[in-house]
Short mmCIF file of C-alpha atoms and ligand atoms in Angstrom, two decimals:
data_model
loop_
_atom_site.label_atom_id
_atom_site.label_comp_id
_atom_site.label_asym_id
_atom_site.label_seq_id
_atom_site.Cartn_x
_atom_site.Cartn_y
_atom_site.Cartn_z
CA UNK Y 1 128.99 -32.50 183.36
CA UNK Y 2 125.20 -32.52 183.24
CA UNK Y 3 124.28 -36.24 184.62
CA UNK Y 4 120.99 -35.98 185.87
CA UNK Y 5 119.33 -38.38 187.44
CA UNK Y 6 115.46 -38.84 185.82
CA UNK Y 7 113.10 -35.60 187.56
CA UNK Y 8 110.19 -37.39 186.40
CA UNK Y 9 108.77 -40.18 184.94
CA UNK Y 10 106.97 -40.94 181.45
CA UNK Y 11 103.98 -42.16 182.21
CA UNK Y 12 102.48 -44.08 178.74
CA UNK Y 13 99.53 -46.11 179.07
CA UNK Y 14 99.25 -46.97 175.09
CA UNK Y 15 102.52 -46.98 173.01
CA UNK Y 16 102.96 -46.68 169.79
CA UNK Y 17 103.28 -49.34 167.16
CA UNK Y 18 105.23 -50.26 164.18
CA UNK Y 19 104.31 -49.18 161.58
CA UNK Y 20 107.19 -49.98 159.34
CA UNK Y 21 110.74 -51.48 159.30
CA UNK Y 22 113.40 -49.40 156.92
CA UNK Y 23 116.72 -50.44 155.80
CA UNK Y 24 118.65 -47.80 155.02
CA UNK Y 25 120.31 -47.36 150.98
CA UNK Y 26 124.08 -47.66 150.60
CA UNK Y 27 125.28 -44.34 148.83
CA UNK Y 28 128.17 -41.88 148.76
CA UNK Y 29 127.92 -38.15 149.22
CA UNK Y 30 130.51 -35.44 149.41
CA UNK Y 31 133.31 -36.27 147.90
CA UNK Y 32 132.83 -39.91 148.16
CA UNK Y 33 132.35 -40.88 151.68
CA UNK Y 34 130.87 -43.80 151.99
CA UNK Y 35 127.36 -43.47 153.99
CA UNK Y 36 123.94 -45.02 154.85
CA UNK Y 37 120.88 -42.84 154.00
CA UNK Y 38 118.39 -44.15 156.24
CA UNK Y 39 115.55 -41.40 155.81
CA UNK Y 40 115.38 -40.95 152.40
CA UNK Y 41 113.40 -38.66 150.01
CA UNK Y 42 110.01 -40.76 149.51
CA UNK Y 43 109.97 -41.05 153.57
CA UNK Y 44 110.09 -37.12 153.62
CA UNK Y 45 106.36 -36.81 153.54
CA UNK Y 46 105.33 -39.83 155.96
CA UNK Y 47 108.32 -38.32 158.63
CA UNK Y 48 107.74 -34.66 157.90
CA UNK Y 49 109.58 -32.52 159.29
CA UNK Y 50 112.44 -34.45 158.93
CA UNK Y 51 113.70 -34.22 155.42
CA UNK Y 52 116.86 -37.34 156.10
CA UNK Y 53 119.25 -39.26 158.00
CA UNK Y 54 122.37 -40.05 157.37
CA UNK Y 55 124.25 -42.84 158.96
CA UNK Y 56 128.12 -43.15 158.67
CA UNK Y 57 130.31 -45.75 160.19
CA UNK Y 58 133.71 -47.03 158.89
CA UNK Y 59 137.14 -48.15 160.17
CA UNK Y 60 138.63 -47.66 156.47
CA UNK Y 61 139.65 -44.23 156.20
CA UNK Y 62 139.07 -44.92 152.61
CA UNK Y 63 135.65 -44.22 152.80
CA UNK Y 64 135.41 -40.67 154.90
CA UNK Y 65 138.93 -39.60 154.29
CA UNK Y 66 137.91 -36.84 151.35
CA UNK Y 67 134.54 -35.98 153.79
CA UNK Y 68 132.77 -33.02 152.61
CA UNK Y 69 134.25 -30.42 150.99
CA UNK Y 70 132.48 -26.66 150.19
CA UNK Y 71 128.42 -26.87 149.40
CA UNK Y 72 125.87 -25.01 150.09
CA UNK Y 73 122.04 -25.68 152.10
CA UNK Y 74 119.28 -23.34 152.26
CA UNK Y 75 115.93 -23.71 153.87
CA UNK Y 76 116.38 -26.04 156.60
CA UNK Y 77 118.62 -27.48 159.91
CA UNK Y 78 121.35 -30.36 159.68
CA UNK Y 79 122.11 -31.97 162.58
CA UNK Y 80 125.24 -33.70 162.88
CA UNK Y 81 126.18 -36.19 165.78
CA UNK Y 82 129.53 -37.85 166.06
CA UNK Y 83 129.63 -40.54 167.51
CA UNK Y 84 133.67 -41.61 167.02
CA UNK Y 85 136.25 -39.60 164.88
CA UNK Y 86 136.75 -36.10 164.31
CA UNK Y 87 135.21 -33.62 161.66
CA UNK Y 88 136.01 -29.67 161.41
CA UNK Y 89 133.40 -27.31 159.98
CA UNK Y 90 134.27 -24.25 158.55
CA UNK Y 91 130.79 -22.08 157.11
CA UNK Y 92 130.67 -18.66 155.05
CA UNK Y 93 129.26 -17.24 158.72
CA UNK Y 94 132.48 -17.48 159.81
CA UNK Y 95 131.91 -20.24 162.25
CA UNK Y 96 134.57 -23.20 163.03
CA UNK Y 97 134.50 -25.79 165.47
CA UNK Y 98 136.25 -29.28 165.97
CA UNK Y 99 133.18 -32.03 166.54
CA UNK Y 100 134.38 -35.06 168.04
CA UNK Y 101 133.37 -38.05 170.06
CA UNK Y 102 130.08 -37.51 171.30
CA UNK Y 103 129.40 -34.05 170.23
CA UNK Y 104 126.90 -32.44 167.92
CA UNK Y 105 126.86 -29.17 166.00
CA UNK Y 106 123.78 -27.91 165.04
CA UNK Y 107 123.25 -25.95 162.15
CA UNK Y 108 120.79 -23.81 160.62
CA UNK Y 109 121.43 -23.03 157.28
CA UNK Y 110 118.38 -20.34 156.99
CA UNK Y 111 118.77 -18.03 153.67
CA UNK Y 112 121.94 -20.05 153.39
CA UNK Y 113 125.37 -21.11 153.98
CA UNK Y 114 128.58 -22.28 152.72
CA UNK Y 115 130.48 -24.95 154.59
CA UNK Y 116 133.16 -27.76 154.23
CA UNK Y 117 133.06 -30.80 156.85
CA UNK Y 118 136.19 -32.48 156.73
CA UNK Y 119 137.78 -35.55 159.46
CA UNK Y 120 140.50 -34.32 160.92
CA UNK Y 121 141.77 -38.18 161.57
CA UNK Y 122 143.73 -40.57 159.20
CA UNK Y 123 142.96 -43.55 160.60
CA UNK Y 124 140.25 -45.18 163.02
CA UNK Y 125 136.93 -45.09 162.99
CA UNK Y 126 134.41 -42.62 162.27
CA UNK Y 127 131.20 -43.14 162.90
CA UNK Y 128 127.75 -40.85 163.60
CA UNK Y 129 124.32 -39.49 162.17
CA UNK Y 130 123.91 -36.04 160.30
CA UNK Y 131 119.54 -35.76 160.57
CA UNK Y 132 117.92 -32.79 158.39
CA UNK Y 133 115.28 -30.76 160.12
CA UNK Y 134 112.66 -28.44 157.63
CA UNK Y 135 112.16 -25.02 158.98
CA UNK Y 136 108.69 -23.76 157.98
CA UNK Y 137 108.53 -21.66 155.22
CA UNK Y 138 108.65 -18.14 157.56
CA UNK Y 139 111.77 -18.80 158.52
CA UNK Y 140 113.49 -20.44 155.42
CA UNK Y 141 115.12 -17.16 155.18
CA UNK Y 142 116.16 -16.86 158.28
CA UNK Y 143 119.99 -15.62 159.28
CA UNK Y 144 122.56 -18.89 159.43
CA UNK Y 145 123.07 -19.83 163.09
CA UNK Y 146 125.07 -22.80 164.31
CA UNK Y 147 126.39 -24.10 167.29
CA UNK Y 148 128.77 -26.99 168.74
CA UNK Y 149 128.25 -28.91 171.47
CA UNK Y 150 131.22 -30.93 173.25
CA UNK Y 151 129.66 -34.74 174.71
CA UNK Y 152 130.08 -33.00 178.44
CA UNK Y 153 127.74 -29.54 177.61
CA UNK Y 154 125.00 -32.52 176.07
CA UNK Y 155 121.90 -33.27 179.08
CA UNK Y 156 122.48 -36.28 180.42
CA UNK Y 157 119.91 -38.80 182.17
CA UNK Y 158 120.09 -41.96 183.71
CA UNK Y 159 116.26 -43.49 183.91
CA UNK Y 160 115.39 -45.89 187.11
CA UNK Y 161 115.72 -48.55 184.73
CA UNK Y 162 119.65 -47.53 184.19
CA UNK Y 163 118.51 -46.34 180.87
CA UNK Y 164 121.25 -43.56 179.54
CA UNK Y 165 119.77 -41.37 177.44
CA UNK Y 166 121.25 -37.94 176.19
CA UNK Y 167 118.67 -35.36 175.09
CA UNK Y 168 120.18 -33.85 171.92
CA UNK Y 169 116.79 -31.96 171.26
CA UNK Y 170 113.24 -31.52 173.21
CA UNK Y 171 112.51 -32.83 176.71
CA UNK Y 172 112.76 -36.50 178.15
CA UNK Y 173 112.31 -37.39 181.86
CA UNK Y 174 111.70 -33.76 182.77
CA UNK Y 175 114.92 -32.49 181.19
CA UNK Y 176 115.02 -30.04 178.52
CA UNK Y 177 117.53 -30.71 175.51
CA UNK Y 178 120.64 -28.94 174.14
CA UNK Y 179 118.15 -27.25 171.68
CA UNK Y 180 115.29 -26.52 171.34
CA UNK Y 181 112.97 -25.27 168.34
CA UNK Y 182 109.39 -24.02 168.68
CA UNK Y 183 107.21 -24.60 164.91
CA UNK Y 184 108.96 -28.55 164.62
CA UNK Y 185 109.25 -29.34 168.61
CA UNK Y 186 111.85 -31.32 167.44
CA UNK Y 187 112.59 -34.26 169.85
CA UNK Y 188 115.85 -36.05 169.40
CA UNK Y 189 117.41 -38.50 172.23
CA UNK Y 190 120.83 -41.02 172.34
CA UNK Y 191 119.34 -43.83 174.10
CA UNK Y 192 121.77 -46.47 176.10
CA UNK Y 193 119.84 -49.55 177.18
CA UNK Y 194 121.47 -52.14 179.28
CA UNK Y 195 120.02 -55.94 178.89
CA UNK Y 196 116.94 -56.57 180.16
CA UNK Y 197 115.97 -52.78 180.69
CA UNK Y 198 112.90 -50.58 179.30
CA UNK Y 199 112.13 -46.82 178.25
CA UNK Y 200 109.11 -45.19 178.02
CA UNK Y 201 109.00 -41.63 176.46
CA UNK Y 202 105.28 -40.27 176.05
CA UNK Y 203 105.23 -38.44 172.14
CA UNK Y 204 102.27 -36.44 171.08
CA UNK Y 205 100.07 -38.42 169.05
CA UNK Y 206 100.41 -36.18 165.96
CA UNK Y 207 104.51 -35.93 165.59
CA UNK Y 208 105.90 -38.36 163.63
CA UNK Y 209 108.41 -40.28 165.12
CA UNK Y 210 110.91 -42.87 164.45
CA UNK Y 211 113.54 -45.04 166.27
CA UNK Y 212 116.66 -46.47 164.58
CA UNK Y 213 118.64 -49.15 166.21
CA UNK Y 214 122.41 -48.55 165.48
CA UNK Y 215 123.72 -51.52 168.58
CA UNK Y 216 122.25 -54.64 169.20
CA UNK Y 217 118.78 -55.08 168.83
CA UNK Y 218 115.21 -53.49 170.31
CA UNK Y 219 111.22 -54.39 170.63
CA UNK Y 220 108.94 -52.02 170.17
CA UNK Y 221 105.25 -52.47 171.07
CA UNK Y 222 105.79 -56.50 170.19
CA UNK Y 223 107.87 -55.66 167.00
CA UNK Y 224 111.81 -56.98 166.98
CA UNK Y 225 113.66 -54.35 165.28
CA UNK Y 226 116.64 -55.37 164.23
CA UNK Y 227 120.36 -53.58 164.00
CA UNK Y 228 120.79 -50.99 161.50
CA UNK Y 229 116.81 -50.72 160.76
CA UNK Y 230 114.44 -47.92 161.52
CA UNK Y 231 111.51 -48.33 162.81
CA UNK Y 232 108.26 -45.47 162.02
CA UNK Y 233 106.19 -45.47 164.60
CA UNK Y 234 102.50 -45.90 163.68
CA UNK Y 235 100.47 -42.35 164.48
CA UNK Y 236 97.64 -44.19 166.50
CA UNK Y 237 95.31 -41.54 167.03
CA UNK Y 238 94.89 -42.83 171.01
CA UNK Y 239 98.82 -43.60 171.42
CA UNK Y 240 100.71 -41.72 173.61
CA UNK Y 241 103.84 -42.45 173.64
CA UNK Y 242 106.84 -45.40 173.06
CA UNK Y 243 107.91 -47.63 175.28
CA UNK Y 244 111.61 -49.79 173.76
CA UNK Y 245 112.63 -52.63 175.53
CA UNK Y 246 116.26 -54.25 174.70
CA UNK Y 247 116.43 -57.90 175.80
CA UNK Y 248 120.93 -57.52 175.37
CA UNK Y 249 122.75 -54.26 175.26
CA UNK Y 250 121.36 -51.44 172.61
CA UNK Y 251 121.71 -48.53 171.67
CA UNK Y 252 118.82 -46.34 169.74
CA UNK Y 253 118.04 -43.12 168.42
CA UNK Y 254 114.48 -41.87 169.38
CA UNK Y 255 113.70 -39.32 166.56
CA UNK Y 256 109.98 -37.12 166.74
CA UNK Y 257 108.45 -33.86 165.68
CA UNK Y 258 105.69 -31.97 164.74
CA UNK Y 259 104.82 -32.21 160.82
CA UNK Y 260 104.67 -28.92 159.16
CA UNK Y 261 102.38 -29.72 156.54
CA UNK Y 262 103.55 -27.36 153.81
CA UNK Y 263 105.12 -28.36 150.80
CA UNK Y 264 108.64 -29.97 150.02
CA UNK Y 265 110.92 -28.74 147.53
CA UNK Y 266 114.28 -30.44 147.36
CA UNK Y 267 116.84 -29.84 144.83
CA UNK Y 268 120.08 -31.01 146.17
CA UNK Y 269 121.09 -29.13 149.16
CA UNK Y 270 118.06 -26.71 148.90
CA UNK Y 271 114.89 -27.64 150.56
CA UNK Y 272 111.97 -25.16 150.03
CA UNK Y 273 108.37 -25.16 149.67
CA UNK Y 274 108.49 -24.03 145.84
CA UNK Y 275 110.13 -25.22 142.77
CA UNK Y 276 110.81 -20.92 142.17
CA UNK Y 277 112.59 -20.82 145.47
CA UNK Y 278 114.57 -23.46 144.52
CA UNK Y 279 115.52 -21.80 141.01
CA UNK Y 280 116.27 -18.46 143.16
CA UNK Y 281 118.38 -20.44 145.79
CA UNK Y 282 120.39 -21.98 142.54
CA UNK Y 283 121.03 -18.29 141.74
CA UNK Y 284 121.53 -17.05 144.44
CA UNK Y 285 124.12 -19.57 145.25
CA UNK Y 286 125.65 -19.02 141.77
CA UNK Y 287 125.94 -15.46 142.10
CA UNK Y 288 127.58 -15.77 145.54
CA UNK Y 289 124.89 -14.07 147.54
CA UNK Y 290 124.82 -17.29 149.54
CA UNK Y 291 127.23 -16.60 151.63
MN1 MN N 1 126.59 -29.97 154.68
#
């Protein structure tokens, strides 16, 4: 295990605001599991460089039995964190791995990949996040890497407060995260609030950032934020950080990074900065040399 106890404080004098509240869009993906897009493609610019987010949470295998069978990415990062159930990967790279409760495989897709995600449970529930991260356009080519990480190989923290907070990606408290990534400084942290507590996490004034409340319910700089919204965190040129308090029990992901400013080319699975790389992706993916 990796329970650490907080090595520092975050120290922020003038936190954030709300900018915005978000409720996510009902939709099915794959082949037909039921999901909530939360970041979706107008919010790509404003939370650049996250591209979306994903929420999925159902007791009815009904909607994730089918999950997501072979497709394609190029261009960017998914980042997939289970919070109940079980899901097996399989890629073109030749990687496998069994995420389950509390684990997150990270995966960049680079000059591409090939990959199924599919629950390995018939019944019960499955619930988590898969998050998109851009890469910038240098590395859109990269080679595919990807990596699993079981709940107990995750940095753990437990703030003064009692705050619980798991640091998927970036640094909180003085820890560093399961990964880290140097052009998007990608910060990405589980947070566990028992009643009455408080968390402060200082953010660099520039990244975007957002939090989205998936148990019970949070304030943020004055604002309630209710279950099952997201909240973007204004870009206050003197902020420096966000400080969440949760009157009852919640639970929140704290989502931030540095924008890349380029452009955004989506077609599907295929996020690059030009409509030509996208037509080149579609044939490069059709002629198997995606993979
Ligand atoms: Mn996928």
């Amino acid at each position: 295990m990796t329970t650490n106890t907080a090595l520092r404080t975050e120290t922020v004098a003038r936190p954030r605001s709300v900018e915005r509240l978000v409720v996510g869009k009902a939709t099915s993906d794959g082949a037909g599991v039921k999901l909530t897009r939360v970041l979706t493609q107008p919010l790509q610019r404003r939370l650049d460089p996250f591209l979306m987010l994903d929420a999925f949470g159902s007791d009815k295998p009904d909607d994730y039995i089918a999950g997501f069978p072979d497709h394609p990415h190029r261009g960017f990062e998914t980042i997939t964190y289970m919070i109940a159930g079980r899901m097996l990967h399989r890629d073109s790279a030749g990687h496998e791995g069994l995420l389950e409760n509390g684990g997150v495989q990270w995966m960049t897709a680079g000059r591409g990949v090939v990959h199924s995600e599919i629950p390995q449970q018939e019944e019960g529930v499955m619930e988590g996040f898969q998050l998109w991260l851009n890469l910038p356009g240098r590395d859109k080519l990269c080679a595919p890497w990807y990596r699993d990480f079981a709940a107990g190989e995750l940095p753990r923290i437990t703030t003064e407060a009692g705050v619980e907070v798991t640091v998927i990606a970036g640094e909180s408290h003085g820890v560093v995260g399961a990964v880290t990534r140097d052009a998007t400084a990608p910060l990405y942290l589980d947070l566990h609030l028992p009643a009455g507590t408080r968390f402060s996490q200082v953010l660099p004034a520039g990244h975007n950032a957002f939090a989205y409340v998936y148990r019970g319910e949070v304030t943020v700089n004055g604002t309630a934020v209710p279950l099952q919204r997201m909240a973007i965190l204004a870009n206050e040129p003197e902020a420096d950080g966000v400080v969440i308090e949760a009157a009852g029990a919640a639970r929140v992901l704290l989502i931030a990074g540095r924008p890349l400013n380029e452009p955004i080319a989506q077609y599907g699975p295929f996020v690059m900065n030009t409509e030509q790389e996208i037509y080149q992706a579609l044939s490069d993916f059709r002629d198997g040399r995606l993979v």
